[in-house]
Amino acid sequence: MDLPTIWFVVIAAFWLGYLFLEGFDFGVGMLLPVLGRDDTDRRVMVNTIGPVWDGNEVWLIVAVGATFAAFPPWYASLSSAVYLPLLVVLLALIGRGVAFEWRGKVDSDRWRRNWDRVIVAGSWLPALGVGLLLSASVLGIPLDAQGNRVGSWLEVVRWDTVLGAIAVAGFALVHGAVFVALKTEGEIRERARRLATGVSPVGLLPLFGLLAVVQLRHGSDWTWIAVAVALLAGAAAVARIAVGREGQAFAALAVTITASVVVLFGSLYPDVLPSTVDTANSLTVAESASSPYTLEIMTWLGAFVAPVVLLYQGWTYWVFRRRIGRRHVPAVRVP
């Protein structure tokens, strides 16, 4: 396997890490007004992701950064084609991060409710935007021979890319509900489990629809295996959460999103960005890759840095692995 192909696989792995870790992260934010009956419940929910949400966003940074460094034409063509949705995603992520830090700074119900709204919006919008971006990259955008987008940015907003946006948001919603059930105790855990049981069949359906579209258009014989694995794992997640096995459901969702990423990027290869105008204009892995020297330097840096980052993030999840509940949330103390 040559270096361009290796870095294509690495970027796919970065997106997998982001979709899995930030998926439940977004889901918790989406469900804040649904599962949080009062401010204490909402503080419990925020605390489930409090130690890890910023670390989860690192996966987006490294995915985009690696794309920029390893495949500059891919980065340039895709980012210029979806610059407005991408701007909305970035602003929503910034607002969400500020809201996590500031919601408890003033002892006011109105203050906290307003920041909670920012968290909800900052969870829905990035999930939808990332889904739009990924599905546009896999299903293609109108590109000319120079790799420039043809038409306005609205050209990337089609029924199939909108399905991709809903697919990522729906997965995040289910993932978040299962995560809250896994990480909390008492009444909020029961509410999260009931909600996950009810919404998971509907929430995962757009993802399966997206996989079907990608497979039928661009898939290979071997990617049918990944489609089947995704379907079976999704069904297992629905079945396990229904009987209160949150850990098993969470693991099944991990398999679901892993198989989904395999389908998306496996169907995309050897392209990195197909053209819907003329397939001859599609950007390929070989043509879009940086110089061998650049990829070699990136490989050596990644070999040293990646294990450290993974160990640190794994240690963080281990330290904060226990369930939390209302009894763990202290009274509000405003500095």
mmCIF file of C-alpha atoms in Angstrom:
data_model
loop_
_atom_site.group_PDB
_atom_site.id
_atom_site.type_symbol
_atom_site.label_atom_id
_atom_site.label_comp_id
_atom_site.label_asym_id
_atom_site.label_seq_id
_atom_site.Cartn_x
_atom_site.Cartn_y
_atom_site.Cartn_z
ATOM 1 C CA MET A 1 0.000 0.000 0.000
ATOM 2 C CA ASP A 2 1.519 3.352 -1.054
ATOM 3 C CA LEU A 3 1.588 6.485 1.131
ATOM 4 C CA PRO A 4 -1.333 8.296 -0.583
ATOM 5 C CA THR A 5 -3.575 5.267 0.029
ATOM 6 C CA ILE A 6 -2.337 4.968 3.620
ATOM 7 C CA TRP A 7 -3.215 8.601 4.289
ATOM 8 C CA PHE A 8 -6.621 8.161 2.658
ATOM 9 C CA VAL A 9 -7.273 5.334 5.148
ATOM 10 C CA VAL A 10 -5.898 7.432 8.022
ATOM 11 C CA ILE A 11 -8.237 10.318 7.166
ATOM 12 C CA ALA A 12 -11.152 7.879 7.066
ATOM 13 C CA ALA A 13 -10.102 6.684 10.546
ATOM 14 C CA PHE A 14 -10.004 10.288 11.791
ATOM 15 C CA TRP A 15 -13.560 10.815 10.552
ATOM 16 C CA LEU A 16 -14.603 7.572 12.227
ATOM 17 C CA GLY A 17 -13.170 8.795 15.519
ATOM 18 C CA TYR A 18 -14.986 12.094 15.150
ATOM 19 C CA LEU A 19 -18.352 10.596 14.207
ATOM 20 C CA PHE A 20 -18.217 8.075 17.049
ATOM 21 C CA LEU A 21 -16.928 10.313 19.862
ATOM 22 C CA GLU A 22 -18.523 13.584 18.848
ATOM 23 C CA GLY A 23 -21.645 11.669 17.865
ATOM 24 C CA PHE A 24 -22.755 10.980 21.432
ATOM 25 C CA ASP A 25 -21.361 14.400 22.367
ATOM 26 C CA PHE A 26 -23.733 16.096 19.915
ATOM 27 C CA GLY A 27 -26.544 13.779 20.955
ATOM 28 C CA VAL A 28 -26.310 14.825 24.592
ATOM 29 C CA GLY A 29 -26.567 18.464 23.535
ATOM 30 C CA MET A 30 -29.531 17.753 21.269
ATOM 31 C CA LEU A 31 -31.404 16.032 24.092
ATOM 32 C CA LEU A 32 -30.664 18.622 26.757
ATOM 33 C CA PRO A 33 -34.218 20.080 26.814
ATOM 34 C CA VAL A 34 -35.815 16.662 26.253
ATOM 35 C CA LEU A 35 -34.231 14.610 29.027
ATOM 36 C CA GLY A 36 -33.415 17.489 31.364
ATOM 37 C CA ARG A 37 -36.539 18.150 33.406
ATOM 38 C CA ASP A 38 -34.805 20.827 35.484
ATOM 39 C CA ASP A 39 -31.439 22.541 35.751
ATOM 40 C CA THR A 40 -29.990 19.757 37.903
ATOM 41 C CA ASP A 41 -30.837 17.146 35.269
ATOM 42 C CA ARG A 42 -29.294 19.333 32.597
ATOM 43 C CA ARG A 43 -26.156 19.790 34.679
ATOM 44 C CA VAL A 44 -25.915 16.009 35.053
ATOM 45 C CA MET A 45 -26.128 15.650 31.268
ATOM 46 C CA VAL A 46 -23.513 18.333 30.651
ATOM 47 C CA ASN A 47 -21.243 16.682 33.216
ATOM 48 C CA THR A 48 -21.368 13.372 31.328
ATOM 49 C CA ILE A 49 -19.453 15.007 28.475
ATOM 50 C CA GLY A 50 -17.801 17.839 30.399
ATOM 51 C CA PRO A 51 -14.367 16.210 30.691
ATOM 52 C CA VAL A 52 -14.251 14.941 27.103
ATOM 53 C CA TRP A 53 -16.176 17.169 24.679
ATOM 54 C CA ASP A 54 -13.221 19.384 23.791
ATOM 55 C CA GLY A 55 -10.963 16.366 23.275
ATOM 56 C CA ASN A 56 -13.558 14.847 20.956
ATOM 57 C CA GLU A 57 -13.379 17.906 18.705
ATOM 58 C CA VAL A 58 -9.666 17.294 18.170
ATOM 59 C CA TRP A 59 -10.640 14.508 15.770
ATOM 60 C CA LEU A 60 -12.303 17.056 13.464
ATOM 61 C CA ILE A 61 -9.216 19.266 13.578
ATOM 62 C CA VAL A 62 -6.858 16.428 12.691
ATOM 63 C CA ALA A 63 -9.209 15.116 9.966
ATOM 64 C CA VAL A 64 -9.376 18.512 8.269
ATOM 65 C CA GLY A 65 -5.697 19.234 8.895
ATOM 66 C CA ALA A 66 -4.599 15.880 7.491
ATOM 67 C CA THR A 67 -6.756 16.429 4.413
ATOM 68 C CA PHE A 68 -5.176 19.856 3.893
ATOM 69 C CA ALA A 69 -1.646 18.480 4.223
ATOM 70 C CA ALA A 70 -2.013 15.135 2.432
ATOM 71 C CA PHE A 71 -4.541 16.029 -0.298
ATOM 72 C CA PRO A 72 -4.554 19.829 -0.902
ATOM 73 C CA PRO A 73 -6.836 19.734 -4.002
ATOM 74 C CA TRP A 74 -9.409 17.673 -2.074
ATOM 75 C CA TYR A 75 -9.370 20.166 0.779
ATOM 76 C CA ALA A 76 -9.517 23.197 -1.533
ATOM 77 C CA SER A 77 -12.309 21.960 -3.790
ATOM 78 C CA LEU A 78 -14.515 20.616 -1.012
ATOM 79 C CA SER A 79 -14.089 23.547 1.386
ATOM 80 C CA SER A 80 -14.753 26.108 -1.352
ATOM 81 C CA ALA A 81 -17.855 24.184 -2.443
ATOM 82 C CA VAL A 82 -19.381 24.053 1.057
ATOM 83 C CA TYR A 83 -17.916 27.208 2.574
ATOM 84 C CA LEU A 84 -21.239 28.602 3.841
ATOM 85 C CA PRO A 85 -22.391 25.391 5.597
ATOM 86 C CA LEU A 86 -18.826 25.014 6.888
ATOM 87 C CA LEU A 87 -18.921 28.537 8.320
ATOM 88 C CA VAL A 88 -22.204 27.750 10.092
ATOM 89 C CA VAL A 89 -20.632 24.600 11.559
ATOM 90 C CA LEU A 90 -17.618 26.498 12.868
ATOM 91 C CA LEU A 91 -19.707 29.285 14.406
ATOM 92 C CA ALA A 92 -22.011 26.711 16.031
ATOM 93 C CA LEU A 93 -19.049 24.814 17.490
ATOM 94 C CA ILE A 94 -17.581 28.033 18.875
ATOM 95 C CA GLY A 95 -20.909 29.008 20.445
ATOM 96 C CA ARG A 96 -21.316 25.533 21.897
ATOM 97 C CA GLY A 97 -17.897 25.618 23.524
ATOM 98 C CA VAL A 98 -18.554 29.045 25.010
ATOM 99 C CA ALA A 99 -21.939 27.877 26.296
ATOM 100 C CA PHE A 100 -20.416 24.919 28.166
ATOM 101 C CA GLU A 101 -18.018 27.275 29.938
ATOM 102 C CA TRP A 102 -20.413 30.145 30.628
ATOM 103 C CA ARG A 103 -23.794 28.573 31.463
ATOM 104 C CA GLY A 104 -22.880 28.280 35.144
ATOM 105 C CA LYS A 105 -21.212 31.682 35.561
ATOM 106 C CA VAL A 106 -24.379 33.544 36.602
ATOM 107 C CA ASP A 107 -26.984 32.291 39.080
ATOM 108 C CA SER A 108 -29.944 32.999 36.826
ATOM 109 C CA ASP A 109 -32.421 30.568 35.287
ATOM 110 C CA ARG A 110 -32.843 32.829 32.272
ATOM 111 C CA TRP A 111 -29.048 32.979 31.776
ATOM 112 C CA ARG A 112 -28.727 29.188 31.872
ATOM 113 C CA ARG A 113 -31.742 28.637 29.601
ATOM 114 C CA ASN A 114 -30.278 30.942 26.960
ATOM 115 C CA TRP A 115 -26.932 29.147 27.015
ATOM 116 C CA ASP A 116 -28.748 25.806 26.899
ATOM 117 C CA ARG A 117 -30.382 26.961 23.670
ATOM 118 C CA VAL A 118 -26.935 27.720 22.288
ATOM 119 C CA ILE A 119 -25.802 24.191 23.249
ATOM 120 C CA VAL A 120 -28.810 22.654 21.505
ATOM 121 C CA ALA A 121 -28.286 24.702 18.336
ATOM 122 C CA GLY A 122 -24.537 24.096 18.549
ATOM 123 C CA SER A 123 -25.196 20.358 18.591
ATOM 124 C CA TRP A 124 -27.808 20.104 15.828
ATOM 125 C CA LEU A 125 -26.166 22.430 13.306
ATOM 126 C CA PRO A 126 -22.679 20.837 13.296
ATOM 127 C CA ALA A 127 -24.154 17.330 13.100
ATOM 128 C CA LEU A 128 -26.229 18.325 10.084
ATOM 129 C CA GLY A 129 -23.355 20.267 8.527
ATOM 130 C CA VAL A 130 -20.823 17.459 8.934
ATOM 131 C CA GLY A 131 -23.315 15.020 7.409
ATOM 132 C CA LEU A 132 -23.800 17.348 4.439
ATOM 133 C CA LEU A 133 -20.044 17.750 3.998
ATOM 134 C CA LEU A 134 -19.268 14.030 4.164
ATOM 135 C CA SER A 135 -22.105 12.977 1.891
ATOM 136 C CA ALA A 136 -21.142 15.665 -0.647
ATOM 137 C CA SER A 137 -17.566 14.363 -0.612
ATOM 138 C CA VAL A 138 -18.686 10.769 -1.177
ATOM 139 C CA LEU A 139 -21.598 11.359 -3.582
ATOM 140 C CA GLY A 140 -19.865 14.130 -5.497
ATOM 141 C CA ILE A 141 -20.183 17.804 -6.325
ATOM 142 C CA PRO A 142 -20.185 19.613 -9.696
ATOM 143 C CA LEU A 143 -16.507 20.136 -10.577
ATOM 144 C CA ASP A 144 -14.951 21.475 -13.762
ATOM 145 C CA ALA A 145 -11.652 20.318 -15.222
ATOM 146 C CA GLN A 146 -9.726 22.643 -12.871
ATOM 147 C CA GLY A 147 -11.388 21.215 -9.748
ATOM 148 C CA ASN A 148 -13.570 24.285 -9.209
ATOM 149 C CA ARG A 149 -17.196 24.055 -8.202
ATOM 150 C CA VAL A 150 -19.697 24.726 -10.987
ATOM 151 C CA GLY A 151 -22.597 26.951 -9.927
ATOM 152 C CA SER A 152 -23.437 28.290 -6.467
ATOM 153 C CA TRP A 153 -22.896 26.585 -3.116
ATOM 154 C CA LEU A 154 -26.530 25.458 -3.284
ATOM 155 C CA GLU A 155 -25.448 22.918 -5.901
ATOM 156 C CA VAL A 156 -24.227 20.701 -3.061
ATOM 157 C CA VAL A 157 -27.613 20.803 -1.296
ATOM 158 C CA ARG A 158 -29.440 17.938 -2.958
ATOM 159 C CA TRP A 159 -31.820 15.308 -1.670
ATOM 160 C CA ASP A 160 -29.008 12.772 -1.271
ATOM 161 C CA THR A 161 -26.688 15.154 0.629
ATOM 162 C CA VAL A 162 -29.622 16.289 2.787
ATOM 163 C CA LEU A 163 -30.215 12.606 3.530
ATOM 164 C CA GLY A 164 -26.565 12.438 4.609
ATOM 165 C CA ALA A 165 -27.045 15.410 6.912
ATOM 166 C CA ILE A 166 -30.107 13.808 8.519
ATOM 167 C CA ALA A 167 -28.282 10.468 8.745
ATOM 168 C CA VAL A 168 -25.442 11.889 10.860
ATOM 169 C CA ALA A 169 -27.838 13.910 13.022
ATOM 170 C CA GLY A 170 -30.103 10.889 13.527
ATOM 171 C CA PHE A 171 -27.191 8.674 14.507
ATOM 172 C CA ALA A 172 -25.958 11.338 16.943
ATOM 173 C CA LEU A 173 -29.418 11.568 18.512
ATOM 174 C CA VAL A 174 -29.594 7.816 19.122
ATOM 175 C CA HIS A 175 -25.956 7.654 20.200
ATOM 176 C CA GLY A 176 -26.492 10.481 22.682
ATOM 177 C CA ALA A 177 -29.565 8.875 24.230
ATOM 178 C CA VAL A 178 -27.714 5.576 24.696
ATOM 179 C CA PHE A 179 -24.701 7.404 26.139
ATOM 180 C CA VAL A 180 -26.842 9.271 28.702
ATOM 181 C CA ALA A 181 -28.414 5.952 29.714
ATOM 182 C CA LEU A 182 -24.921 4.453 30.002
ATOM 183 C CA LYS A 183 -23.400 7.306 32.010
ATOM 184 C CA THR A 184 -26.187 8.284 34.415
ATOM 185 C CA GLU A 185 -28.178 6.707 37.192
ATOM 186 C CA GLY A 186 -31.667 6.995 38.598
ATOM 187 C CA GLU A 187 -34.643 8.557 36.880
ATOM 188 C CA ILE A 188 -32.675 10.298 34.128
ATOM 189 C CA ARG A 189 -31.149 6.981 33.121
ATOM 190 C CA GLU A 190 -34.586 5.421 32.803
ATOM 191 C CA ARG A 191 -35.851 8.350 30.741
ATOM 192 C CA ALA A 192 -32.834 8.117 28.440
ATOM 193 C CA ARG A 193 -33.284 4.354 28.012
ATOM 194 C CA ARG A 194 -36.973 4.741 27.150
ATOM 195 C CA LEU A 195 -36.199 7.519 24.708
ATOM 196 C CA ALA A 196 -33.380 5.551 23.069
ATOM 197 C CA THR A 197 -35.677 2.531 22.720
ATOM 198 C CA GLY A 198 -38.332 4.649 21.017
ATOM 199 C CA VAL A 199 -36.192 6.768 18.697
ATOM 200 C CA SER A 200 -33.422 4.363 17.702
ATOM 201 C CA PRO A 201 -35.350 2.533 14.923
ATOM 202 C CA VAL A 202 -36.348 5.859 13.341
ATOM 203 C CA GLY A 203 -33.097 7.664 14.103
ATOM 204 C CA LEU A 204 -30.906 5.042 12.438
ATOM 205 C CA LEU A 205 -33.116 4.679 9.355
ATOM 206 C CA PRO A 206 -31.637 7.684 7.441
ATOM 207 C CA LEU A 207 -28.135 6.282 7.971
ATOM 208 C CA PHE A 208 -29.150 2.962 6.457
ATOM 209 C CA GLY A 209 -30.815 4.864 3.605
ATOM 210 C CA LEU A 210 -27.580 6.779 2.957
ATOM 211 C CA LEU A 211 -25.575 3.537 2.931
ATOM 212 C CA ALA A 212 -28.013 2.071 0.401
ATOM 213 C CA VAL A 213 -27.678 5.107 -1.898
ATOM 214 C CA VAL A 214 -23.864 5.079 -1.699
ATOM 215 C CA GLN A 215 -23.653 1.323 -2.221
ATOM 216 C CA LEU A 216 -25.988 1.290 -5.221
ATOM 217 C CA ARG A 217 -24.191 4.195 -6.887
ATOM 218 C CA HIS A 218 -20.535 3.610 -6.092
ATOM 219 C CA GLY A 219 -20.191 0.465 -4.026
ATOM 220 C CA SER A 220 -18.179 -2.653 -4.763
ATOM 221 C CA ASP A 221 -18.968 -6.288 -4.042
ATOM 222 C CA TRP A 222 -16.901 -6.272 -0.846
ATOM 223 C CA THR A 223 -18.618 -3.154 0.565
ATOM 224 C CA TRP A 224 -21.901 -5.112 0.657
ATOM 225 C CA ILE A 225 -20.350 -6.935 3.611
ATOM 226 C CA ALA A 226 -19.871 -3.651 5.465
ATOM 227 C CA VAL A 227 -23.467 -2.642 4.651
ATOM 228 C CA ALA A 228 -24.729 -5.911 6.141
ATOM 229 C CA VAL A 229 -22.563 -5.474 9.244
ATOM 230 C CA ALA A 230 -23.922 -1.940 9.746
ATOM 231 C CA LEU A 231 -27.529 -3.149 9.465
ATOM 232 C CA LEU A 232 -27.017 -6.080 11.829
ATOM 233 C CA ALA A 233 -25.155 -3.973 14.391
ATOM 234 C CA GLY A 234 -27.837 -1.283 14.257
ATOM 235 C CA ALA A 235 -30.532 -3.889 14.843
ATOM 236 C CA ALA A 236 -28.498 -5.292 17.747
ATOM 237 C CA ALA A 237 -28.214 -1.809 19.276
ATOM 238 C CA VAL A 238 -31.985 -1.359 19.118
ATOM 239 C CA ALA A 239 -32.548 -4.779 20.694
ATOM 240 C CA ARG A 240 -29.994 -4.349 23.501
ATOM 241 C CA ILE A 241 -31.091 -0.902 24.615
ATOM 242 C CA ALA A 242 -34.678 -2.170 24.787
ATOM 243 C CA VAL A 243 -33.648 -4.625 27.542
ATOM 244 C CA GLY A 244 -31.503 -2.124 29.423
ATOM 245 C CA ARG A 245 -28.093 -3.260 28.146
ATOM 246 C CA GLU A 246 -26.700 0.218 27.512
ATOM 247 C CA GLY A 247 -23.067 -0.885 27.295
ATOM 248 C CA GLN A 248 -23.826 -3.523 24.680
ATOM 249 C CA ALA A 249 -25.990 -1.079 22.721
ATOM 250 C CA PHE A 250 -23.195 1.493 22.827
ATOM 251 C CA ALA A 251 -20.719 -1.094 21.504
ATOM 252 C CA ALA A 252 -23.149 -2.099 18.757
ATOM 253 C CA LEU A 253 -23.447 1.526 17.692
ATOM 254 C CA ALA A 254 -19.651 1.666 17.527
ATOM 255 C CA VAL A 255 -19.738 -1.243 15.072
ATOM 256 C CA THR A 256 -22.554 0.447 13.130
ATOM 257 C CA ILE A 257 -20.662 3.684 12.553
ATOM 258 C CA THR A 258 -17.404 1.822 11.839
ATOM 259 C CA ALA A 259 -19.057 -0.255 9.135
ATOM 260 C CA SER A 260 -20.764 2.877 7.785
ATOM 261 C CA VAL A 261 -17.449 4.710 7.420
ATOM 262 C CA VAL A 262 -16.021 1.641 5.661
ATOM 263 C CA VAL A 263 -18.907 1.794 3.173
ATOM 264 C CA LEU A 264 -18.558 5.542 2.606
ATOM 265 C CA PHE A 265 -14.802 5.697 2.121
ATOM 266 C CA GLY A 266 -14.515 2.237 0.591
ATOM 267 C CA SER A 267 -17.037 3.240 -2.069
ATOM 268 C CA LEU A 268 -15.279 6.573 -2.591
ATOM 269 C CA TYR A 269 -11.827 5.083 -3.295
ATOM 270 C CA PRO A 270 -9.875 5.620 -5.573
ATOM 271 C CA ASP A 271 -11.543 9.029 -5.814
ATOM 272 C CA VAL A 272 -11.421 11.576 -3.042
ATOM 273 C CA LEU A 273 -14.032 13.875 -4.572
ATOM 274 C CA PRO A 274 -16.197 12.702 -7.488
ATOM 275 C CA SER A 275 -17.513 15.178 -10.045
ATOM 276 C CA THR A 276 -21.213 15.045 -10.859
ATOM 277 C CA VAL A 277 -20.614 16.990 -14.091
ATOM 278 C CA ASP A 278 -18.050 14.682 -15.712
ATOM 279 C CA THR A 279 -16.331 11.718 -14.075
ATOM 280 C CA ALA A 280 -13.138 12.747 -15.857
ATOM 281 C CA ASN A 281 -13.062 15.805 -13.560
ATOM 282 C CA SER A 282 -13.131 13.713 -10.369
ATOM 283 C CA LEU A 283 -10.231 14.130 -7.974
ATOM 284 C CA THR A 284 -8.411 10.884 -7.264
ATOM 285 C CA VAL A 285 -6.160 9.755 -4.440
ATOM 286 C CA ALA A 286 -3.110 9.532 -6.686
ATOM 287 C CA GLU A 287 -3.637 12.868 -8.438
ATOM 288 C CA SER A 288 -4.542 14.848 -5.305
ATOM 289 C CA ALA A 289 -1.799 13.597 -2.995
ATOM 290 C CA SER A 290 1.028 15.782 -1.770
ATOM 291 C CA SER A 291 4.624 15.017 -2.660
ATOM 292 C CA PRO A 292 6.130 11.759 -1.379
ATOM 293 C CA TYR A 293 8.483 13.734 0.860
ATOM 294 C CA THR A 294 5.570 15.588 2.509
ATOM 295 C CA LEU A 295 3.664 12.356 3.104
ATOM 296 C CA GLU A 296 6.772 10.697 4.504
ATOM 297 C CA ILE A 297 7.316 13.519 7.011
ATOM 298 C CA MET A 298 3.628 13.358 7.990
ATOM 299 C CA THR A 299 3.894 9.613 8.494
ATOM 300 C CA TRP A 300 6.866 9.892 10.848
ATOM 301 C CA LEU A 301 5.202 12.689 12.842
ATOM 302 C CA GLY A 302 1.952 10.748 13.051
ATOM 303 C CA ALA A 303 3.740 7.616 14.205
ATOM 304 C CA PHE A 304 5.133 9.478 17.215
ATOM 305 C CA VAL A 305 2.239 11.809 18.071
ATOM 306 C CA ALA A 306 -0.814 9.603 17.486
ATOM 307 C CA PRO A 307 -0.057 7.002 20.213
ATOM 308 C CA VAL A 308 0.438 9.770 22.793
ATOM 309 C CA VAL A 309 -2.870 11.411 21.893
ATOM 310 C CA LEU A 310 -4.724 8.092 21.920
ATOM 311 C CA LEU A 311 -3.279 7.110 25.289
ATOM 312 C CA TYR A 312 -4.161 10.453 26.812
ATOM 313 C CA GLN A 313 -7.716 10.396 25.507
ATOM 314 C CA GLY A 314 -8.167 6.782 26.582
ATOM 315 C CA TRP A 315 -6.883 7.645 30.057
ATOM 316 C CA THR A 316 -9.382 10.527 30.251
ATOM 317 C CA TYR A 317 -12.311 8.236 29.466
ATOM 318 C CA TRP A 318 -11.059 5.690 31.985
ATOM 319 C CA VAL A 319 -10.780 8.252 34.789
ATOM 320 C CA PHE A 320 -14.310 9.563 34.148
ATOM 321 C CA ARG A 321 -15.899 6.179 33.429
ATOM 322 C CA ARG A 322 -18.336 6.019 36.362
ATOM 323 C CA ARG A 323 -22.020 6.851 36.273
ATOM 324 C CA ILE A 324 -23.179 10.169 37.674
ATOM 325 C CA GLY A 325 -26.530 11.353 38.987
ATOM 326 C CA ARG A 326 -28.257 14.173 40.758
ATOM 327 C CA ARG A 327 -26.522 13.331 44.029
ATOM 328 C CA HIS A 328 -23.178 14.099 42.438
ATOM 329 C CA VAL A 329 -24.148 17.607 41.359
ATOM 330 C CA PRO A 330 -23.327 20.249 43.994
ATOM 331 C CA ALA A 331 -25.347 23.370 44.606
ATOM 332 C CA VAL A 332 -24.663 26.262 42.246
ATOM 333 C CA ARG A 333 -21.825 28.467 43.427
ATOM 334 C CA VAL A 334 -21.276 31.490 41.270
ATOM 335 C CA PRO A 335 -17.768 32.983 41.553
#
